[in-house]
mmCIF file with all atom_site columns, C-alpha atoms in Angstrom:
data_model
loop_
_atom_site.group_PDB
_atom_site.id
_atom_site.type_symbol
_atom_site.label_atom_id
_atom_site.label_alt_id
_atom_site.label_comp_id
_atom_site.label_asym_id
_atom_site.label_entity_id
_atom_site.label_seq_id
_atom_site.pdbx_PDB_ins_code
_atom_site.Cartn_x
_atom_site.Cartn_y
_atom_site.Cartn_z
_atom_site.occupancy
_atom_site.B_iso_or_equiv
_atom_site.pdbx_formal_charge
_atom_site.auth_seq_id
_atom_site.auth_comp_id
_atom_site.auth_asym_id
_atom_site.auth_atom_id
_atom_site.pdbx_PDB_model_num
ATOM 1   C CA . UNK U 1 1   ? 16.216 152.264 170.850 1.00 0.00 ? 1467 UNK U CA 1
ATOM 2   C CA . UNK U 1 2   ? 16.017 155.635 172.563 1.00 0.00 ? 1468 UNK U CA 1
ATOM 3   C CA . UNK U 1 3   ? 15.308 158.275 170.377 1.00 0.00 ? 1469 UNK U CA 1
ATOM 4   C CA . UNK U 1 4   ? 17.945 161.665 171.398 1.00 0.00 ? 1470 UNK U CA 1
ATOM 5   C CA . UNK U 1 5   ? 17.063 164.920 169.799 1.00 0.00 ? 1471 UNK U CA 1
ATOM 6   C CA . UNK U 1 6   ? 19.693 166.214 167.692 1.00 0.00 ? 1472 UNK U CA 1
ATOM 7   C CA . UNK U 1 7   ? 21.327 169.302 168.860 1.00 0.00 ? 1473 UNK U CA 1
ATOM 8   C CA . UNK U 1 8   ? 21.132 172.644 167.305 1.00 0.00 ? 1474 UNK U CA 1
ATOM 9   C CA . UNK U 1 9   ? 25.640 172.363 166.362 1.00 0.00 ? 1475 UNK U CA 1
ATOM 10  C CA . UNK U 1 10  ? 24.729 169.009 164.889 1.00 0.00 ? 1476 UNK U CA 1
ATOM 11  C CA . UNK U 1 11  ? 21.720 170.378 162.517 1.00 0.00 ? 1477 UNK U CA 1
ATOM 12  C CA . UNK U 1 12  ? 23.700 173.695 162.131 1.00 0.00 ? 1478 UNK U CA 1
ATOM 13  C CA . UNK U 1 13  ? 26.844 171.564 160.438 1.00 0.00 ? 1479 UNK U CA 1
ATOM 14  C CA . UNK U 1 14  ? 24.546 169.075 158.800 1.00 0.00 ? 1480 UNK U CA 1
ATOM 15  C CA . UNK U 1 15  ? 23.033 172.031 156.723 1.00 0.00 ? 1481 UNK U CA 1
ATOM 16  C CA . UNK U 1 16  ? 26.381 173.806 155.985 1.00 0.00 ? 1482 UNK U CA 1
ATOM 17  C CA . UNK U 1 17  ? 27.591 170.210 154.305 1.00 0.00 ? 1483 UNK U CA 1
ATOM 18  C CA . UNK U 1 18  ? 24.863 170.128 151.811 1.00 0.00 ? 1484 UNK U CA 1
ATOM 19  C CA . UNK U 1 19  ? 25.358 173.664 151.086 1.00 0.00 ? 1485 UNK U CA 1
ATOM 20  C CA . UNK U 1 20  ? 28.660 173.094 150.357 1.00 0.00 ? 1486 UNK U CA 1
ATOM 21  C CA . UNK U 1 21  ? 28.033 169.820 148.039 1.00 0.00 ? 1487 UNK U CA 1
ATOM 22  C CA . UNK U 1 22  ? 25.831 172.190 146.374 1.00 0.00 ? 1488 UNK U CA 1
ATOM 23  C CA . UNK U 1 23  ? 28.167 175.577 146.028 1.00 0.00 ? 1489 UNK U CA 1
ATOM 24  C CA . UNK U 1 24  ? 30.957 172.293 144.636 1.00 0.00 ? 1490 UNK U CA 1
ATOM 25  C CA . UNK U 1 25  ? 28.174 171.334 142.255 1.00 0.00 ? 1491 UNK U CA 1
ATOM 26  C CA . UNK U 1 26  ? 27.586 175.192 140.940 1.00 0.00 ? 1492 UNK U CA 1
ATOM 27  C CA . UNK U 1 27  ? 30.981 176.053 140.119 1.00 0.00 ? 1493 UNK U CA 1
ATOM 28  C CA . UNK U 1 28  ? 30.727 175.132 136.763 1.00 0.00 ? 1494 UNK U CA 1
ATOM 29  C CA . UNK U 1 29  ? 27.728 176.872 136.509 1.00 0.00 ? 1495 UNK U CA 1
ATOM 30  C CA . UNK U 1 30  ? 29.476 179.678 137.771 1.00 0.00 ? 1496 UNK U CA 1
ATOM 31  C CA . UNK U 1 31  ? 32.143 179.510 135.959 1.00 0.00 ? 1497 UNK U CA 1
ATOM 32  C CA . UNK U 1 32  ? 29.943 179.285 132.530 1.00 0.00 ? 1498 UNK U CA 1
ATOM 33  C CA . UNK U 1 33  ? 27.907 181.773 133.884 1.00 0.00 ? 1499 UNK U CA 1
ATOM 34  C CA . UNK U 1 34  ? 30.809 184.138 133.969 1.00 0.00 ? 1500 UNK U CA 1
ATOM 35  C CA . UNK U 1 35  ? 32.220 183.419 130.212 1.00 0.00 ? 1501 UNK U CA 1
ATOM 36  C CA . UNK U 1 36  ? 29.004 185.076 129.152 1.00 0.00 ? 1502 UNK U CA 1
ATOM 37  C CA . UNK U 1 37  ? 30.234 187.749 126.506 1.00 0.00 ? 1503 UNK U CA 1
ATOM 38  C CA . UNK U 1 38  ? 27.414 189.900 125.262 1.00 0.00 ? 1504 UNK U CA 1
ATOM 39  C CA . UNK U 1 39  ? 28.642 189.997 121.512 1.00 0.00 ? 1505 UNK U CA 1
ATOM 40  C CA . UNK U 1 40  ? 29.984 186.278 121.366 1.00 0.00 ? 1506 UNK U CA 1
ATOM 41  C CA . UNK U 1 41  ? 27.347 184.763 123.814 1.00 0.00 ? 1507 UNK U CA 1
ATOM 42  C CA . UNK U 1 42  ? 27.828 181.993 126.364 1.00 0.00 ? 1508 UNK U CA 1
ATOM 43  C CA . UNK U 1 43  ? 30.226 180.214 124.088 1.00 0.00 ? 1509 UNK U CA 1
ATOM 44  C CA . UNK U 1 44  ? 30.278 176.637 123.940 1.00 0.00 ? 1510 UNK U CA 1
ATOM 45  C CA . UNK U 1 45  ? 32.597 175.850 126.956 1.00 0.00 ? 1511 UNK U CA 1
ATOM 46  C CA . UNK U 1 46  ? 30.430 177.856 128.887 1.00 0.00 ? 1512 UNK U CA 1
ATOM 47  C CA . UNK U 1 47  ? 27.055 176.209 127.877 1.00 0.00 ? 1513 UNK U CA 1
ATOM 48  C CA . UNK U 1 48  ? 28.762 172.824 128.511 1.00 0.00 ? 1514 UNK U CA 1
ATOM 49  C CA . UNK U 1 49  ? 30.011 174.121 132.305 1.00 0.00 ? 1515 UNK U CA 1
ATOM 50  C CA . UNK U 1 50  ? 26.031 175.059 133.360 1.00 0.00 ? 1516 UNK U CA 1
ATOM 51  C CA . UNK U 1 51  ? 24.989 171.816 131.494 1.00 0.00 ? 1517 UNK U CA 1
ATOM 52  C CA . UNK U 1 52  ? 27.528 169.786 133.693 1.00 0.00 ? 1518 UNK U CA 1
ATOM 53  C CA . UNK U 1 53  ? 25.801 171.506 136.795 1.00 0.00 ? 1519 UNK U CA 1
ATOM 54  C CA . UNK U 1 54  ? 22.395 170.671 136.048 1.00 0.00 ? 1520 UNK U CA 1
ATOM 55  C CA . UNK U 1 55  ? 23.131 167.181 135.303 1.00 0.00 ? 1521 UNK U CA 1
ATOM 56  C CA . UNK U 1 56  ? 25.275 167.423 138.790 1.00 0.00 ? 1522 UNK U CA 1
ATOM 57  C CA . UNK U 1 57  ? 22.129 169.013 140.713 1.00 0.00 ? 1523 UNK U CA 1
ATOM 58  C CA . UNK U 1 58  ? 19.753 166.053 138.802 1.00 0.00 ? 1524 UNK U CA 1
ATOM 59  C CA . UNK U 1 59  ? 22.110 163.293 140.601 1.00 0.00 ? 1525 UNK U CA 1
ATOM 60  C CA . UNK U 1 60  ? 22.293 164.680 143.632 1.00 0.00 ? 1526 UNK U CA 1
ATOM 61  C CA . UNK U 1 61  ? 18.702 165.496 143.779 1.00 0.00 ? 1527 UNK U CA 1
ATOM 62  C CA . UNK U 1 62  ? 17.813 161.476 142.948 1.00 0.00 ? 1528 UNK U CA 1
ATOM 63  C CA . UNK U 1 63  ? 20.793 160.433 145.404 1.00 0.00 ? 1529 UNK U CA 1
ATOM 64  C CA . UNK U 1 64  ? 19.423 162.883 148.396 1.00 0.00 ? 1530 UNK U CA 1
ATOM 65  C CA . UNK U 1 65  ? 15.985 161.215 147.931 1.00 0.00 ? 1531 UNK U CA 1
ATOM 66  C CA . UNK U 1 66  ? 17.212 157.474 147.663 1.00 0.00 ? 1532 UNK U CA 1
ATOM 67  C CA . UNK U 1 67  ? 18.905 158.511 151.243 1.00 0.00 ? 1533 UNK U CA 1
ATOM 68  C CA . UNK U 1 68  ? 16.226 160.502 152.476 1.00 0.00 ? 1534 UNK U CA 1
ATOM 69  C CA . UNK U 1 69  ? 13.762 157.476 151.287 1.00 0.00 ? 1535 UNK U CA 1
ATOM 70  C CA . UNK U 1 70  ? 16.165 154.892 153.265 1.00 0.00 ? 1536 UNK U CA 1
ATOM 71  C CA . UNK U 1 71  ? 17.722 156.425 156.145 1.00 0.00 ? 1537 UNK U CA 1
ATOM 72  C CA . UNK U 1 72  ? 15.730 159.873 156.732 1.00 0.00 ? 1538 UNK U CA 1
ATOM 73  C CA . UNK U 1 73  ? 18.858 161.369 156.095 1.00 0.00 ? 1539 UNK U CA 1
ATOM 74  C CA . UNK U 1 74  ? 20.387 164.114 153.702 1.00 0.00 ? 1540 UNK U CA 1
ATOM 75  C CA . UNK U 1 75  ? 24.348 163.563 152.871 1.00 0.00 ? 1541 UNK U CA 1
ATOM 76  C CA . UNK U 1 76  ? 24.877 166.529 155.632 1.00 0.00 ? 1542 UNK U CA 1
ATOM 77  C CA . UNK U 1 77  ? 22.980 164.935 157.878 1.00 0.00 ? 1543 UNK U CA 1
ATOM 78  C CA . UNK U 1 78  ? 24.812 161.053 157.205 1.00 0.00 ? 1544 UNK U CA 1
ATOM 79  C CA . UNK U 1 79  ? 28.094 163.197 157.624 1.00 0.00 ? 1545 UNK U CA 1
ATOM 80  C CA . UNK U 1 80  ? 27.122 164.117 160.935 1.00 0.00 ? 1546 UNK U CA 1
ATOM 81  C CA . UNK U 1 81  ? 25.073 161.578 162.319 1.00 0.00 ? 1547 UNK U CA 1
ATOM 82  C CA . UNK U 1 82  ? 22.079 162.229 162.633 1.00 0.00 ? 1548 UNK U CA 1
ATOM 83  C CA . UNK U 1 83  ? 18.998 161.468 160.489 1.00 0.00 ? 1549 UNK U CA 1
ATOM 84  C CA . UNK U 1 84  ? 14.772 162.350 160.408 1.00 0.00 ? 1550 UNK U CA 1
ATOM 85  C CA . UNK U 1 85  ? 12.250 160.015 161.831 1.00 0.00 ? 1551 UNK U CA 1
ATOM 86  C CA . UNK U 1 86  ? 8.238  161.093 162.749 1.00 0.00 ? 1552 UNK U CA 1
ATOM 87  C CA . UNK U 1 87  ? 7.746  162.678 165.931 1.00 0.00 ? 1553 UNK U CA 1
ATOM 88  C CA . UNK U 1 88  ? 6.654  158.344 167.034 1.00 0.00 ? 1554 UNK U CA 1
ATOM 89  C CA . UNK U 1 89  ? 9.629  157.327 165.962 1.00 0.00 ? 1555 UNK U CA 1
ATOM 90  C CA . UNK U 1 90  ? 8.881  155.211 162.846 1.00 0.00 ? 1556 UNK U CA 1
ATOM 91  C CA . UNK U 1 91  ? 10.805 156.177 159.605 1.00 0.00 ? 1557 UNK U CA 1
ATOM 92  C CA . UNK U 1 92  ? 9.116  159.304 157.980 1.00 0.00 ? 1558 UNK U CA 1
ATOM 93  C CA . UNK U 1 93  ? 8.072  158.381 154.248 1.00 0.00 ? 1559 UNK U CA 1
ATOM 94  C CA . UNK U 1 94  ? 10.090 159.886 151.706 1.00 0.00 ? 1560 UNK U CA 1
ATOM 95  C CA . UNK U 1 95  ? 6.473  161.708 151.018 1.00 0.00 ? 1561 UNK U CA 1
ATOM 96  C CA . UNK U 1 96  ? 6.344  163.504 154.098 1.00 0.00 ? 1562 UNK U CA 1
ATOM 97  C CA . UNK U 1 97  ? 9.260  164.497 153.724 1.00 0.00 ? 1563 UNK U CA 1
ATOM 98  C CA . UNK U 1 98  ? 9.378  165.767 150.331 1.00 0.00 ? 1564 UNK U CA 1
ATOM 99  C CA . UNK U 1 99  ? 6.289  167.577 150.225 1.00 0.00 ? 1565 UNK U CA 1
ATOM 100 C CA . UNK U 1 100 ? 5.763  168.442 153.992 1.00 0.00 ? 1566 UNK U CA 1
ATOM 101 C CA . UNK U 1 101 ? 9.152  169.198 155.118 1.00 0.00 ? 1567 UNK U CA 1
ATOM 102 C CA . UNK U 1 102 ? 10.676 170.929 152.003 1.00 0.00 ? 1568 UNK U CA 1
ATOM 103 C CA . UNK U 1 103 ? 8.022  172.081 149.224 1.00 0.00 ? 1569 UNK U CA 1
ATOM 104 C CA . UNK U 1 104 ? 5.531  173.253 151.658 1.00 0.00 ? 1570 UNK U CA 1
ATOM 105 C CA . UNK U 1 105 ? 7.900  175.342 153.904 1.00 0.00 ? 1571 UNK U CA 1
ATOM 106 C CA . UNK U 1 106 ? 9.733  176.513 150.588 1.00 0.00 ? 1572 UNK U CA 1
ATOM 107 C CA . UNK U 1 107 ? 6.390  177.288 148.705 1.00 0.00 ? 1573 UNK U CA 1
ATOM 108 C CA . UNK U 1 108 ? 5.454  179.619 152.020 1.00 0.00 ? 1574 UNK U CA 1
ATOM 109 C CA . UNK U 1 109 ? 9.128  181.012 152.327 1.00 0.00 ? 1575 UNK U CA 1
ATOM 110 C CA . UNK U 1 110 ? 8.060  181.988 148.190 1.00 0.00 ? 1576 UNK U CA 1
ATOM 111 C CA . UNK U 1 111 ? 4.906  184.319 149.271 1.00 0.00 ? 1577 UNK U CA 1
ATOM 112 C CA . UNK U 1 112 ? 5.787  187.702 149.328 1.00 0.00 ? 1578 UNK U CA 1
ATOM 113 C CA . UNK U 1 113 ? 6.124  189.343 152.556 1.00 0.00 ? 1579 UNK U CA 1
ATOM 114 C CA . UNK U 1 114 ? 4.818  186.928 154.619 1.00 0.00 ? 1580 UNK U CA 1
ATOM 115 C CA . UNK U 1 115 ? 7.637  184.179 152.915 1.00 0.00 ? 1581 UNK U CA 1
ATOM 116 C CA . UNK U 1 116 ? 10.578 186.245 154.928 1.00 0.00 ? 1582 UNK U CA 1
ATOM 117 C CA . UNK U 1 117 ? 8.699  186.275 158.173 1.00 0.00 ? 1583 UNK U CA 1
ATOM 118 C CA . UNK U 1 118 ? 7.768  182.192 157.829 1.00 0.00 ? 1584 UNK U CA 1
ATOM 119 C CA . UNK U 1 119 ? 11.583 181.408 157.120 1.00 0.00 ? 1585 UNK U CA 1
ATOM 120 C CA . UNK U 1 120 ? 13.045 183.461 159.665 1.00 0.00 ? 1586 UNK U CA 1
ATOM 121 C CA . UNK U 1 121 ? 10.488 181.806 161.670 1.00 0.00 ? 1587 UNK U CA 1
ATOM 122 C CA . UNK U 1 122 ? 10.722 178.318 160.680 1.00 0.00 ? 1588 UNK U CA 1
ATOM 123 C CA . UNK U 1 123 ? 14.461 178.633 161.675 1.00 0.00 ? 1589 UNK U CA 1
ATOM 124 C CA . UNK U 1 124 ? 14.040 180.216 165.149 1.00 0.00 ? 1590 UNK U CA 1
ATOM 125 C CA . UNK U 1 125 ? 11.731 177.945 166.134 1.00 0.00 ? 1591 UNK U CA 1
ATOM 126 C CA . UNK U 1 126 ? 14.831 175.416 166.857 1.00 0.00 ? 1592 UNK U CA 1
ATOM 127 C CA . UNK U 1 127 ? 15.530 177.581 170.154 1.00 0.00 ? 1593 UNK U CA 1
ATOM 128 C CA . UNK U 1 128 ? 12.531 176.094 171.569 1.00 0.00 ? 1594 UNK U CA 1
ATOM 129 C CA . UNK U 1 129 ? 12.531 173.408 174.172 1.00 0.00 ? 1595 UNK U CA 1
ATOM 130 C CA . UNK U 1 130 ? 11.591 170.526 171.709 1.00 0.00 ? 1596 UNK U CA 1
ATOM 131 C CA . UNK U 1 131 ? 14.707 171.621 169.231 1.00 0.00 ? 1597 UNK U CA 1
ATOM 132 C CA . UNK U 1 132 ? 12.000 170.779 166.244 1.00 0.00 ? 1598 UNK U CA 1
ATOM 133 C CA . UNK U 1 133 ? 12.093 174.220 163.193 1.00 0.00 ? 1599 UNK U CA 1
ATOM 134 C CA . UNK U 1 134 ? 8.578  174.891 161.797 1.00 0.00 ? 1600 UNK U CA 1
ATOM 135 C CA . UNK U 1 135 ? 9.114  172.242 159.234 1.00 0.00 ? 1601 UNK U CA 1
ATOM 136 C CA . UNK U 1 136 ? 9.548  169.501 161.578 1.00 0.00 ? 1602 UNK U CA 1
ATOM 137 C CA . UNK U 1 137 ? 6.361  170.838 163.155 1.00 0.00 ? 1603 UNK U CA 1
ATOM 138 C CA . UNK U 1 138 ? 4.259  170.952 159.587 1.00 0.00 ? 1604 UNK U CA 1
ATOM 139 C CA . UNK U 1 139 ? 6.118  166.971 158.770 1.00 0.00 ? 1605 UNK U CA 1
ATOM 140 C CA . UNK U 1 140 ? 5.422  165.890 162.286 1.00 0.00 ? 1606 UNK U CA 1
ATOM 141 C CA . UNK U 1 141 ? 9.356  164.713 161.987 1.00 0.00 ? 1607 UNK U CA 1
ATOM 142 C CA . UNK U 1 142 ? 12.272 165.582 164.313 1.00 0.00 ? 1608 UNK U CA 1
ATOM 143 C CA . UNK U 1 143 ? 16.437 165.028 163.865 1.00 0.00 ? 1609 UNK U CA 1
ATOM 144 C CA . UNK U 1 144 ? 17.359 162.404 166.232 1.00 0.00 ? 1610 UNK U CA 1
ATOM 145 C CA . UNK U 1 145 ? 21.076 160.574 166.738 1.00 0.00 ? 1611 UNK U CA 1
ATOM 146 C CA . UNK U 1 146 ? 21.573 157.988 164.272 1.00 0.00 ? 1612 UNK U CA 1
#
């Protein structure tokens, strides 16, 4: 099969679906969050509402890397169409992607400073002629067509 890059719309929508799964998942968090009252505390309805978030961010964290294992995909990227593979072609591992594509570029994006300049970075660098961001460079991954 011929390998197509993934555009920039594609990758752009891709990432606005799983930020919206996870705004959906931190509503109750929110919403618990926001019950706070400084002389009763968080109050039991609201301690249940954040606890019903981080269980909802544990399952979609195992269910994002059970698809990113199989398919190279997140559940943006499924919705769209599109999925990762190494720059060869071959699946990407679900280690290479873990650790290369997200905790390195996120543990840089942490360093004061220079973390601002490496994410702004990291996202420009789609406007190049390759369409790969920083983190597709640091993987050796890119977003193809499903």
């Amino acid at each position: 099969d011929e390998m197509v890059t993934a555009g920039r719309l594609p990758r752009l929508l891709a990432a606005l679906v799983d930020a919206g799964v996870s705004m959906v998942i931190a509503i109750p968090a929110l919403i618990g969050v926001f019950r706070y009252n400084p002389t009763r505390g968080i109050g039991e309805l609201g301690g249940s509402l954040i606890l019903l978030s981080v269980v909802g961010y544990i399952a979609l964290f195992i269910y994002t890397l059970m698809l990113l294992s199989r398919e190279g995909q997140t559940i943006g990227k499924r919705t769209i169409g599109i999925r990762i593979v190494r720059t060869d072609g071959e699946r990407a591992s679900l280690g290479r992607l873990f650790w290369l594509r997200y905790f390195v570029p996120g543990l840089i994006g942490a360093i004061p400073y220079l973390g601002w300049i490496f994410s702004l970075a990291n996202i420009l660098w789609i406007f190049g002629e390759q369409r790969r961001c920083l983190h597709d460079h640091i993987a050796d991954t890119m977003v193809v067509n499903a």
